[in-house]
Amino acid sequence: MRQLLERIDREILTGGGKRSRSRAAVIERFFLERHHVTIEELTRSVRESAPRVGAVTVYRTLKLLERLGYAKELDFGEGAKRYESNLASHHDHLVCRKCGTVIEFENRDIEKLQERVTRRHGFQPTSHRLEIYGFCRKCAPGKAAEEVRCPR
Amino acid sequence: MRQLLERIDREILTGGGKRSRSRAAVIERFFLERHHVTIEELTRSVRESAPRVGAVTVYRTLKLLERLGYAKELDFGEGAKRYESNLASHHDHLVCRKCGTVIEFENRDIEKLQERVTRRHGFQPTSHRLEIYGFCRKCAPGKAAEEVRCPR
DNA sequence: ATGATGATGAAATTCAATTTCATAATATTC
DNA sequence: GAATATTATGAAATTGAATTTCATCATCAT
Ligand SMILES: [Mn+2]
Ligand SMILES: [Mn+2]
Ligand SMILES: [Zn+2]
Ligand SMILES: [Zn+2]
């Protein structure tokens, strides 16, 4: 952890940036988070230990971490984006539409097939997103309130 | 086409709705679109034949078509959402980060593997989204302006 | 035609995200 | 250890897509 923070600090320095307490607070909290967090959630968390940090700094710091390759931006269609550490290996997500639980999975076969698809189209892939929406074990009762068709 | 429009009209009627000229104009234009359109693009298109139609009606009509199962909402992270007809069979997308070209593909093997993944997690899937971002054949020169690391 | 209810669209509102800008913090130079 | 230069901060303002409001219009049933 210490190692990581120092390494990021060094990268920022190298890039012409300066150290900052607020940013350090955001970065530390971010990597302590267990789940995929929104800016709002992370801001609340940061303020427990550094109450004066503004949400704008959280926005800026996460964009920075993303540019440096340490964070990943996610969008589960909730309105606000979520972020996760990009230190672990690549994975995709199962998102429960009822309770919001997110299950992570990794499937090399799917990734292989994706590569084949892109090759077939002369497409040079740089990233992808695969999200499967539905109901998790807890939230999948016999019949969920599925398709209610109504014009309004 | 005529068939489709009448069928949708009937469904709306059944659901307690009424016919409307503005909405009909939006629906007709929508199904004539070849590409994935934003609300703004579709509104411009609609106004060529029905100049008084407001953007709000386009928003509302697309939400309606989505609820009825005739349209699909897409989000390629551009800020504005895109919509496509849901009449054709399911497919996923390759999105060029440079020129914006969208290539559609269909891969039964990937879908099968997805089902296996969800089953393994006791997850009941209702939909998914798979998008692969990168550079299309035209836009993939030896080295694209890939990773420029800079703290700001 | 009349009345009831749905649909419309301009304007107002919402809300995440970004920009602005005066001030504060940090690095560099002497 | 100042003085100076440059970056970072955060409150407030701004943006922009999407939604809501509401007075008015259109459509349907009687
Ligand atoms: Mn994850
Ligand atoms: Mn498509
Ligand atoms: Zn759930
Ligand atoms: Zn391209």
PDB file of N, CA and C in Angstrom, chain A residues 46-144:
ATOM      1  N   VAL A  46     -13.832   9.719   2.091  1.00  0.00           N
ATOM      2  CA  VAL A  46     -12.620  10.532   2.254  1.00  0.00           C
ATOM      3  C   VAL A  46     -12.793  11.540   3.375  1.00  0.00           C
ATOM      4  N   ARG A  47     -13.983  12.113   3.444  1.00  0.00           N
ATOM      5  CA  ARG A  47     -14.219  13.178   4.419  1.00  0.00           C
ATOM      6  C   ARG A  47     -14.236  12.690   5.863  1.00  0.00           C
ATOM      7  N   GLU A  48     -14.307  11.381   6.041  1.00  0.00           N
ATOM      8  CA  GLU A  48     -14.225  10.860   7.410  1.00  0.00           C
ATOM      9  C   GLU A  48     -12.852  11.162   7.994  1.00  0.00           C
ATOM     10  N   SER A  49     -11.851  11.096   7.138  1.00  0.00           N
ATOM     11  CA  SER A  49     -10.492  11.348   7.633  1.00  0.00           C
ATOM     12  C   SER A  49      -9.953  12.702   7.191  1.00  0.00           C
ATOM     13  N   ALA A  50     -10.529  13.265   6.128  1.00  0.00           N
ATOM     14  CA  ALA A  50     -10.080  14.570   5.642  1.00  0.00           C
ATOM     15  C   ALA A  50     -11.281  15.396   5.234  1.00  0.00           C
ATOM     16  N   PRO A  51     -11.932  15.998   6.234  1.00  0.00           N
ATOM     17  CA  PRO A  51     -13.255  16.602   6.050  1.00  0.00           C
ATOM     18  C   PRO A  51     -13.300  17.763   5.064  1.00  0.00           C
ATOM     19  N   ARG A  52     -12.169  18.381   4.769  1.00  0.00           N
ATOM     20  CA  ARG A  52     -12.207  19.572   3.943  1.00  0.00           C
ATOM     21  C   ARG A  52     -12.031  19.273   2.453  1.00  0.00           C
ATOM     22  N   VAL A  53     -11.849  18.019   2.113  1.00  0.00           N
ATOM     23  CA  VAL A  53     -11.623  17.682   0.709  1.00  0.00           C
ATOM     24  C   VAL A  53     -12.899  17.867  -0.110  1.00  0.00           C
ATOM     25  N   GLY A  54     -12.791  18.584  -1.200  1.00  0.00           N
ATOM     26  CA  GLY A  54     -13.948  18.852  -2.043  1.00  0.00           C
ATOM     27  C   GLY A  54     -14.199  17.740  -3.039  1.00  0.00           C
ATOM     28  N   ALA A  55     -15.449  17.614  -3.442  1.00  0.00           N
ATOM     29  CA  ALA A  55     -15.802  16.555  -4.394  1.00  0.00           C
ATOM     30  C   ALA A  55     -15.047  16.730  -5.704  1.00  0.00           C
ATOM     31  N   VAL A  56     -14.785  17.966  -6.069  1.00  0.00           N
ATOM     32  CA  VAL A  56     -14.073  18.206  -7.330  1.00  0.00           C
ATOM     33  C   VAL A  56     -12.716  17.525  -7.327  1.00  0.00           C
ATOM     34  N   THR A  57     -12.062  17.538  -6.193  1.00  0.00           N
ATOM     35  CA  THR A  57     -10.755  16.894  -6.100  1.00  0.00           C
ATOM     36  C   THR A  57     -10.884  15.383  -6.257  1.00  0.00           C
ATOM     37  N   VAL A  58     -11.972  14.843  -5.755  1.00  0.00           N
ATOM     38  CA  VAL A  58     -12.196  13.414  -5.925  1.00  0.00           C
ATOM     39  C   VAL A  58     -12.399  13.113  -7.411  1.00  0.00           C
ATOM     40  N   TYR A  59     -13.208  13.903  -8.075  1.00  0.00           N
ATOM     41  CA  TYR A  59     -13.379  13.740  -9.518  1.00  0.00           C
ATOM     42  C   TYR A  59     -12.024  13.789 -10.221  1.00  0.00           C
ATOM     43  N   ARG A  60     -11.272  14.837  -9.931  1.00  0.00           N
ATOM     44  CA  ARG A  60      -9.996  15.015 -10.624  1.00  0.00           C
ATOM     45  C   ARG A  60      -9.017  13.890 -10.326  1.00  0.00           C
ATOM     46  N   THR A  61      -9.000  13.457  -9.083  1.00  0.00           N
ATOM     47  CA  THR A  61      -8.038  12.413  -8.718  1.00  0.00           C
ATOM     48  C   THR A  61      -8.375  11.093  -9.402  1.00  0.00           C
ATOM     49  N   LEU A  62      -9.647  10.784  -9.507  1.00  0.00           N
ATOM     50  CA  LEU A  62      -9.991   9.526 -10.158  1.00  0.00           C
ATOM     51  C   LEU A  62      -9.704   9.565 -11.650  1.00  0.00           C
ATOM     52  N   LYS A  63      -9.933  10.716 -12.257  1.00  0.00           N
ATOM     53  CA  LYS A  63      -9.579  10.844 -13.678  1.00  0.00           C
ATOM     54  C   LYS A  63      -8.071  10.642 -13.838  1.00  0.00           C
ATOM     55  N   LEU A  64      -7.344  11.199 -12.902  1.00  0.00           N
ATOM     56  CA  LEU A  64      -5.887  11.068 -12.921  1.00  0.00           C
ATOM     57  C   LEU A  64      -5.467   9.606 -12.784  1.00  0.00           C
ATOM     58  N   LEU A  65      -6.037   8.932 -11.799  1.00  0.00           N
ATOM     59  CA  LEU A  65      -5.709   7.523 -11.589  1.00  0.00           C
ATOM     60  C   LEU A  65      -6.074   6.697 -12.823  1.00  0.00           C
ATOM     61  N   GLU A  66      -7.146   7.076 -13.464  1.00  0.00           N
ATOM     62  CA  GLU A  66      -7.544   6.350 -14.668  1.00  0.00           C
ATOM     63  C   GLU A  66      -6.503   6.553 -15.764  1.00  0.00           C
ATOM     64  N   ARG A  67      -6.067   7.800 -15.920  1.00  0.00           N
ATOM     65  CA  ARG A  67      -5.062   8.093 -16.947  1.00  0.00           C
ATOM     66  C   ARG A  67      -3.761   7.351 -16.678  1.00  0.00           C
ATOM     67  N   LEU A  68      -3.425   7.207 -15.405  1.00  0.00           N
ATOM     68  CA  LEU A  68      -2.184   6.515 -15.053  1.00  0.00           C
ATOM     69  C   LEU A  68      -2.349   4.999 -15.097  1.00  0.00           C
ATOM     70  N   GLY A  69      -3.584   4.558 -15.288  1.00  0.00           N
ATOM     71  CA  GLY A  69      -3.807   3.126 -15.410  1.00  0.00           C
ATOM     72  C   GLY A  69      -4.115   2.420 -14.101  1.00  0.00           C
ATOM     73  N   TYR A  70      -4.362   3.186 -13.023  1.00  0.00           N
ATOM     74  CA  TYR A  70      -4.608   2.569 -11.719  1.00  0.00           C
ATOM     75  C   TYR A  70      -6.082   2.409 -11.388  1.00  0.00           C
ATOM     76  N   ALA A  71      -6.932   3.082 -12.147  1.00  0.00           N
ATOM     77  CA  ALA A  71      -8.366   2.999 -11.867  1.00  0.00           C
ATOM     78  C   ALA A  71      -9.124   2.735 -13.158  1.00  0.00           C
ATOM     79  N   LYS A  72     -10.302   2.225 -12.990  1.00  0.00           N
ATOM     80  CA  LYS A  72     -11.137   1.906 -14.127  1.00  0.00           C
ATOM     81  C   LYS A  72     -12.507   2.521 -13.900  1.00  0.00           C
ATOM     82  N   GLU A  73     -13.020   3.140 -14.928  1.00  0.00           N
ATOM     83  CA  GLU A  73     -14.331   3.756 -14.830  1.00  0.00           C
ATOM     84  C   GLU A  73     -15.388   2.752 -15.268  1.00  0.00           C
ATOM     85  N   LEU A  74     -16.435   2.615 -14.487  1.00  0.00           N
ATOM     86  CA  LEU A  74     -17.514   1.694 -14.830  1.00  0.00           C
ATOM     87  C   LEU A  74     -18.813   2.467 -14.941  1.00  0.00           C
ATOM     88  N   ASP A  75     -19.714   1.938 -15.721  1.00  0.00           N
ATOM     89  CA  ASP A  75     -21.020   2.581 -15.854  1.00  0.00           C
ATOM     90  C   ASP A  75     -22.081   1.501 -15.923  1.00  0.00           C
ATOM     91  N   PHE A  76     -22.808   1.343 -14.846  1.00  0.00           N
ATOM     92  CA  PHE A  76     -23.857   0.333 -14.805  1.00  0.00           C
ATOM     93  C   PHE A  76     -25.212   0.952 -15.116  1.00  0.00           C
ATOM     94  N   GLY A  77     -25.183   2.143 -15.700  1.00  0.00           N
ATOM     95  CA  GLY A  77     -26.424   2.792 -16.098  1.00  0.00           C
ATOM     96  C   GLY A  77     -27.229   3.342 -14.944  1.00  0.00           C
ATOM     97  N   GLU A  78     -26.553   3.677 -13.866  1.00  0.00           N
ATOM     98  CA  GLU A  78     -27.262   4.170 -12.688  1.00  0.00           C
ATOM     99  C   GLU A  78     -27.373   5.685 -12.659  1.00  0.00           C
ATOM    100  N   GLY A  79     -26.728   6.346 -13.624  1.00  0.00           N
ATOM    101  CA  GLY A  79     -26.707   7.809 -13.586  1.00  0.00           C
ATOM    102  C   GLY A  79     -25.326   8.304 -13.232  1.00  0.00           C
ATOM    103  N   ALA A  80     -24.801   7.823 -12.129  1.00  0.00           N
ATOM    104  CA  ALA A  80     -23.441   8.184 -11.724  1.00  0.00           C
ATOM    105  C   ALA A  80     -22.489   7.043 -12.070  1.00  0.00           C
ATOM    106  N   LYS A  81     -21.288   7.386 -12.443  1.00  0.00           N
ATOM    107  CA  LYS A  81     -20.309   6.363 -12.771  1.00  0.00           C
ATOM    108  C   LYS A  81     -19.707   5.770 -11.512  1.00  0.00           C
ATOM    109  N   ARG A  82     -19.134   4.595 -11.657  1.00  0.00           N
ATOM    110  CA  ARG A  82     -18.449   3.954 -10.550  1.00  0.00           C
ATOM    111  C   ARG A  82     -17.004   3.722 -10.940  1.00  0.00           C
ATOM    112  N   TYR A  83     -16.163   3.548  -9.920  1.00  0.00           N
ATOM    113  CA  TYR A  83     -14.750   3.331 -10.179  1.00  0.00           C
ATOM    114  C   TYR A  83     -14.262   2.134  -9.385  1.00  0.00           C
ATOM    115  N   GLU A  84     -13.265   1.450  -9.941  1.00  0.00           N
ATOM    116  CA  GLU A  84     -12.664   0.339  -9.224  1.00  0.00           C
ATOM    117  C   GLU A  84     -11.166   0.364  -9.473  1.00  0.00           C
ATOM    118  N   SER A  85     -10.439  -0.244  -8.560  1.00  0.00           N
ATOM    119  CA  SER A  85      -8.999  -0.373  -8.722  1.00  0.00           C
ATOM    120  C   SER A  85      -8.699  -1.207  -9.946  1.00  0.00           C
ATOM    121  N   ASN A  86      -7.677  -0.831 -10.654  1.00  0.00           N
ATOM    122  CA  ASN A  86      -7.301  -1.569 -11.853  1.00  0.00           C
ATOM    123  C   ASN A  86      -6.047  -2.410 -11.593  1.00  0.00           C
ATOM    124  N   LEU A  87      -5.790  -2.702 -10.313  1.00  0.00           N
ATOM    125  CA  LEU A  87      -4.593  -3.464  -9.966  1.00  0.00           C
ATOM    126  C   LEU A  87      -4.805  -4.957 -10.174  1.00  0.00           C
ATOM    127  N   ALA A  88      -6.013  -5.413  -9.884  1.00  0.00           N
ATOM    128  CA  ALA A  88      -6.302  -6.837 -10.064  1.00  0.00           C
ATOM    129  C   ALA A  88      -6.407  -7.147 -11.548  1.00  0.00           C
ATOM    130  N   SER A  89      -6.568  -8.420 -11.845  1.00  0.00           N
ATOM    131  CA  SER A  89      -6.651  -8.822 -13.250  1.00  0.00           C
ATOM    132  C   SER A  89      -7.997  -8.411 -13.842  1.00  0.00           C
ATOM    133  N   HIS A  90      -8.025  -8.411 -15.147  1.00  0.00           N
ATOM    134  CA  HIS A  90      -9.254  -8.018 -15.838  1.00  0.00           C
ATOM    135  C   HIS A  90     -10.420  -8.943 -15.480  1.00  0.00           C
ATOM    136  N   HIS A  91     -11.591  -8.349 -15.376  1.00  0.00           N
ATOM    137  CA  HIS A  91     -12.786  -9.152 -15.148  1.00  0.00           C
ATOM    138  C   HIS A  91     -13.996  -8.394 -15.654  1.00  0.00           C
ATOM    139  N   ASP A  92     -15.099  -9.093 -15.779  1.00  0.00           N
ATOM    140  CA  ASP A  92     -16.343  -8.443 -16.186  1.00  0.00           C
ATOM    141  C   ASP A  92     -17.359  -8.596 -15.069  1.00  0.00           C
ATOM    142  N   HIS A  93     -18.587  -8.114 -15.275  1.00  0.00           N
ATOM    143  CA  HIS A  93     -19.526  -7.990 -14.162  1.00  0.00           C
ATOM    144  C   HIS A  93     -20.925  -8.539 -14.398  1.00  0.00           C
ATOM    145  N   LEU A  94     -21.466  -9.117 -13.348  1.00  0.00           N
ATOM    146  CA  LEU A  94     -22.882  -9.467 -13.298  1.00  0.00           C
ATOM    147  C   LEU A  94     -23.523  -8.439 -12.365  1.00  0.00           C
ATOM    148  N   VAL A  95     -24.518  -7.733 -12.840  1.00  0.00           N
ATOM    149  CA  VAL A  95     -25.125  -6.671 -12.043  1.00  0.00           C
ATOM    150  C   VAL A  95     -26.579  -6.986 -11.738  1.00  0.00           C
ATOM    151  N   CYS A  96     -26.903  -7.071 -10.448  1.00  0.00           N
ATOM    152  CA  CYS A  96     -28.281  -7.355 -10.067  1.00  0.00           C
ATOM    153  C   CYS A  96     -29.127  -6.099 -10.183  1.00  0.00           C
ATOM    154  N   ARG A  97     -30.216  -6.204 -10.929  1.00  0.00           N
ATOM    155  CA  ARG A  97     -31.078  -5.044 -11.172  1.00  0.00           C
ATOM    156  C   ARG A  97     -31.961  -4.721  -9.982  1.00  0.00           C
ATOM    157  N   LYS A  98     -31.973  -5.614  -8.994  1.00  0.00           N
ATOM    158  CA  LYS A  98     -32.836  -5.337  -7.853  1.00  0.00           C
ATOM    159  C   LYS A  98     -32.032  -4.771  -6.687  1.00  0.00           C
ATOM    160  N   CYS A  99     -31.039  -5.525  -6.215  1.00  0.00           N
ATOM    161  CA  CYS A  99     -30.309  -5.092  -5.023  1.00  0.00           C
ATOM    162  C   CYS A  99     -28.995  -4.399  -5.363  1.00  0.00           C
ATOM    163  N   GLY A 100     -28.618  -4.413  -6.643  1.00  0.00           N
ATOM    164  CA  GLY A 100     -27.412  -3.705  -7.025  1.00  0.00           C
ATOM    165  C   GLY A 100     -26.113  -4.464  -6.799  1.00  0.00           C
ATOM    166  N   THR A 101     -26.209  -5.635  -6.238  1.00  0.00           N
ATOM    167  CA  THR A 101     -25.021  -6.463  -6.037  1.00  0.00           C
ATOM    168  C   THR A 101     -24.262  -6.650  -7.350  1.00  0.00           C
ATOM    169  N   VAL A 102     -22.945  -6.595  -7.266  1.00  0.00           N
ATOM    170  CA  VAL A 102     -22.122  -6.804  -8.452  1.00  0.00           C
ATOM    171  C   VAL A 102     -21.212  -8.003  -8.231  1.00  0.00           C
ATOM    172  N   ILE A 103     -21.329  -8.979  -9.110  1.00  0.00           N
ATOM    173  CA  ILE A 103     -20.486 -10.166  -9.042  1.00  0.00           C
ATOM    174  C   ILE A 103     -19.440 -10.060 -10.151  1.00  0.00           C
ATOM    175  N   GLU A 104     -18.192 -10.321  -9.796  1.00  0.00           N
ATOM    176  CA  GLU A 104     -17.135 -10.235 -10.798  1.00  0.00           C
ATOM    177  C   GLU A 104     -16.832 -11.614 -11.354  1.00  0.00           C
ATOM    178  N   PHE A 105     -16.528 -11.677 -12.630  1.00  0.00           N
ATOM    179  CA  PHE A 105     -16.121 -12.958 -13.196  1.00  0.00           C
ATOM    180  C   PHE A 105     -15.054 -12.750 -14.257  1.00  0.00           C
ATOM    181  N   GLU A 106     -14.365 -13.825 -14.521  1.00  0.00           N
ATOM    182  CA  GLU A 106     -13.279 -13.779 -15.481  1.00  0.00           C
ATOM    183  C   GLU A 106     -13.442 -15.000 -16.346  1.00  0.00           C
ATOM    184  N   ASN A 107     -13.405 -14.820 -17.653  1.00  0.00           N
ATOM    185  CA  ASN A 107     -13.606 -15.973 -18.521  1.00  0.00           C
ATOM    186  C   ASN A 107     -12.702 -15.868 -19.744  1.00  0.00           C
ATOM    187  N   ARG A 108     -11.621 -16.606 -19.693  1.00  0.00           N
ATOM    188  CA  ARG A 108     -10.635 -16.544 -20.776  1.00  0.00           C
ATOM    189  C   ARG A 108     -11.220 -16.955 -22.116  1.00  0.00           C
ATOM    190  N   ASP A 109     -12.147 -17.881 -22.102  1.00  0.00           N
ATOM    191  CA  ASP A 109     -12.714 -18.328 -23.374  1.00  0.00           C
ATOM    192  C   ASP A 109     -13.476 -17.202 -24.060  1.00  0.00           C
ATOM    193  N   ILE A 110     -14.234 -16.456 -23.254  1.00  0.00           N
ATOM    194  CA  ILE A 110     -14.957 -15.329 -23.847  1.00  0.00           C
ATOM    195  C   ILE A 110     -13.965 -14.327 -24.424  1.00  0.00           C
ATOM    196  N   GLU A 111     -12.918 -14.065 -23.683  1.00  0.00           N
ATOM    197  CA  GLU A 111     -11.920 -13.091 -24.166  1.00  0.00           C
ATOM    198  C   GLU A 111     -11.286 -13.566 -25.473  1.00  0.00           C
ATOM    199  N   LYS A 112     -10.999 -14.846 -25.527  1.00  0.00           N
ATOM    200  CA  LYS A 112     -10.401 -15.403 -26.747  1.00  0.00           C
ATOM    201  C   LYS A 112     -11.332 -15.205 -27.937  1.00  0.00           C
ATOM    202  N   LEU A 113     -12.607 -15.490 -27.713  1.00  0.00           N
ATOM    203  CA  LEU A 113     -13.579 -15.351 -28.798  1.00  0.00           C
ATOM    204  C   LEU A 113     -13.700 -13.894 -29.235  1.00  0.00           C
ATOM    205  N   GLN A 114     -13.592 -12.994 -28.276  1.00  0.00           N
ATOM    206  CA  GLN A 114     -13.642 -11.570 -28.621  1.00  0.00           C
ATOM    207  C   GLN A 114     -12.485 -11.215 -29.539  1.00  0.00           C
ATOM    208  N   GLU A 115     -11.316 -11.726 -29.213  1.00  0.00           N
ATOM    209  CA  GLU A 115     -10.154 -11.449 -30.062  1.00  0.00           C
ATOM    210  C   GLU A 115     -10.392 -11.950 -31.476  1.00  0.00           C
ATOM    211  N   ARG A 116     -10.989 -13.151 -31.555  1.00  0.00           N
ATOM    212  CA  ARG A 116     -11.230 -13.705 -32.877  1.00  0.00           C
ATOM    213  C   ARG A 116     -12.199 -12.829 -33.663  1.00  0.00           C
ATOM    214  N   VAL A 117     -13.231 -12.343 -32.970  1.00  0.00           N
ATOM    215  CA  VAL A 117     -14.214 -11.480 -33.638  1.00  0.00           C
ATOM    216  C   VAL A 117     -13.551 -10.213 -34.174  1.00  0.00           C
ATOM    217  N   THR A 118     -12.749  -9.583 -33.337  1.00  0.00           N
ATOM    218  CA  THR A 118     -12.122  -8.333 -33.789  1.00  0.00           C
ATOM    219  C   THR A 118     -11.182  -8.598 -34.955  1.00  0.00           C
ATOM    220  N   ARG A 119     -10.425  -9.694 -34.869  1.00  0.00           N
ATOM    221  CA  ARG A 119      -9.490 -10.022 -35.951  1.00  0.00           C
ATOM    222  C   ARG A 119     -10.249 -10.167 -37.261  1.00  0.00           C
ATOM    223  N   ARG A 120     -11.370 -10.851 -37.178  1.00  0.00           N
ATOM    224  CA  ARG A 120     -12.179 -11.086 -38.368  1.00  0.00           C
ATOM    225  C   ARG A 120     -12.625  -9.774 -39.022  1.00  0.00           C
ATOM    226  N   HIS A 121     -12.754  -8.709 -38.203  1.00  0.00           N
ATOM    227  CA  HIS A 121     -13.220  -7.432 -38.750  1.00  0.00           C
ATOM    228  C   HIS A 121     -12.088  -6.430 -38.956  1.00  0.00           C
ATOM    229  N   GLY A 122     -10.861  -6.874 -38.824  1.00  0.00           N
ATOM    230  CA  GLY A 122      -9.731  -5.957 -38.993  1.00  0.00           C
ATOM    231  C   GLY A 122      -9.763  -4.851 -37.972  1.00  0.00           C
ATOM    232  N   PHE A 123     -10.317  -5.162 -36.808  1.00  0.00           N
ATOM    233  CA  PHE A 123     -10.494  -4.159 -35.758  1.00  0.00           C
ATOM    234  C   PHE A 123      -9.411  -4.337 -34.701  1.00  0.00           C
ATOM    235  N   GLN A 124      -8.806  -3.213 -34.282  1.00  0.00           N
ATOM    236  CA  GLN A 124      -7.737  -3.266 -33.297  1.00  0.00           C
ATOM    237  C   GLN A 124      -8.285  -2.888 -31.922  1.00  0.00           C
ATOM    238  N   PRO A 125      -8.575  -3.873 -31.083  1.00  0.00           N
ATOM    239  CA  PRO A 125      -9.237  -3.595 -29.802  1.00  0.00           C
ATOM    240  C   PRO A 125      -8.299  -2.966 -28.774  1.00  0.00           C
ATOM    241  N   THR A 126      -8.834  -2.051 -27.989  1.00  0.00           N
ATOM    242  CA  THR A 126      -8.039  -1.468 -26.906  1.00  0.00           C
ATOM    243  C   THR A 126      -8.683  -1.747 -25.547  1.00  0.00           C
ATOM    244  N   SER A 127      -9.987  -1.968 -25.552  1.00  0.00           N
ATOM    245  CA  SER A 127     -10.671  -2.278 -24.293  1.00  0.00           C
ATOM    246  C   SER A 127     -12.063  -2.812 -24.623  1.00  0.00           C
ATOM    247  N   HIS A 128     -12.692  -3.353 -23.627  1.00  0.00           N
ATOM    248  CA  HIS A 128     -14.062  -3.803 -23.851  1.00  0.00           C
ATOM    249  C   HIS A 128     -14.819  -3.769 -22.534  1.00  0.00           C
ATOM    250  N   ARG A 129     -16.112  -3.866 -22.645  1.00  0.00           N
ATOM    251  CA  ARG A 129     -16.934  -3.957 -21.447  1.00  0.00           C
ATOM    252  C   ARG A 129     -18.023  -4.977 -21.682  1.00  0.00           C
ATOM    253  N   LEU A 130     -18.109  -5.889 -20.733  1.00  0.00           N
ATOM    254  CA  LEU A 130     -19.156  -6.905 -20.792  1.00  0.00           C
ATOM    255  C   LEU A 130     -19.862  -6.882 -19.455  1.00  0.00           C
ATOM    256  N   GLU A 131     -21.137  -6.548 -19.499  1.00  0.00           N
ATOM    257  CA  GLU A 131     -21.940  -6.555 -18.286  1.00  0.00           C
ATOM    258  C   GLU A 131     -23.189  -7.369 -18.534  1.00  0.00           C
ATOM    259  N   ILE A 132     -23.484  -8.226 -17.602  1.00  0.00           N
ATOM    260  CA  ILE A 132     -24.707  -9.016 -17.700  1.00  0.00           C
ATOM    261  C   ILE A 132     -25.634  -8.552 -16.588  1.00  0.00           C
ATOM    262  N   TYR A 133     -26.816  -8.101 -16.969  1.00  0.00           N
ATOM    263  CA  TYR A 133     -27.791  -7.608 -15.998  1.00  0.00           C
ATOM    264  C   TYR A 133     -28.848  -8.678 -15.744  1.00  0.00           C
ATOM    265  N   GLY A 134     -29.367  -8.662 -14.549  1.00  0.00           N
ATOM    266  CA  GLY A 134     -30.383  -9.652 -14.221  1.00  0.00           C
ATOM    267  C   GLY A 134     -30.620  -9.683 -12.724  1.00  0.00           C
ATOM    268  N   PHE A 135     -30.916 -10.873 -12.190  1.00  0.00           N
ATOM    269  CA  PHE A 135     -31.204 -10.979 -10.771  1.00  0.00           C
ATOM    270  C   PHE A 135     -30.269 -11.990 -10.114  1.00  0.00           C
ATOM    271  N   CYS A 136     -29.694 -11.561  -9.023  1.00  0.00           N
ATOM    272  CA  CYS A 136     -28.779 -12.438  -8.306  1.00  0.00           C
ATOM    273  C   CYS A 136     -29.573 -13.528  -7.583  1.00  0.00           C
ATOM    274  N   ARG A 137     -28.854 -14.440  -7.024  1.00  0.00           N
ATOM    275  CA  ARG A 137     -29.467 -15.594  -6.367  1.00  0.00           C
ATOM    276  C   ARG A 137     -30.572 -15.168  -5.391  1.00  0.00           C
ATOM    277  N   LYS A 138     -30.263 -14.195  -4.570  1.00  0.00           N
ATOM    278  CA  LYS A 138     -31.230 -13.737  -3.564  1.00  0.00           C
ATOM    279  C   LYS A 138     -32.461 -13.077  -4.175  1.00  0.00           C
ATOM    280  N   CYS A 139     -32.226 -12.330  -5.247  1.00  0.00           N
ATOM    281  CA  CYS A 139     -33.305 -11.503  -5.792  1.00  0.00           C
ATOM    282  C   CYS A 139     -34.102 -12.187  -6.891  1.00  0.00           C
ATOM    283  N   ALA A 140     -33.812 -13.439  -7.196  1.00  0.00           N
ATOM    284  CA  ALA A 140     -34.506 -14.116  -8.282  1.00  0.00           C
ATOM    285  C   ALA A 140     -35.581 -15.052  -7.759  1.00  0.00           C
ATOM    286  N   PRO A 141     -36.722 -14.497  -7.376  1.00  0.00           N
ATOM    287  CA  PRO A 141     -37.831 -15.331  -6.929  1.00  0.00           C
ATOM    288  C   PRO A 141     -38.530 -15.836  -8.178  1.00  0.00           C
ATOM    289  N   GLY A 142     -39.190 -16.950  -8.110  1.00  0.00           N
ATOM    290  CA  GLY A 142     -39.866 -17.567  -9.249  1.00  0.00           C
ATOM    291  C   GLY A 142     -40.070 -16.625 -10.419  1.00  0.00           C
ATOM    292  N   LYS A 143     -40.837 -15.590 -10.211  1.00  0.00           N
ATOM    293  CA  LYS A 143     -41.092 -14.620 -11.266  1.00  0.00           C
ATOM    294  C   LYS A 143     -40.867 -13.209 -10.744  1.00  0.00           C
ATOM    295  N   ALA A 144     -39.894 -12.549 -11.308  1.00  0.00           N
ATOM    296  CA  ALA A 144     -39.683 -11.146 -10.941  1.00  0.00           C
ATOM    297  C   ALA A 144     -40.672 -10.303 -11.735  1.00  0.00           C
TER     298      ALA A 144
END
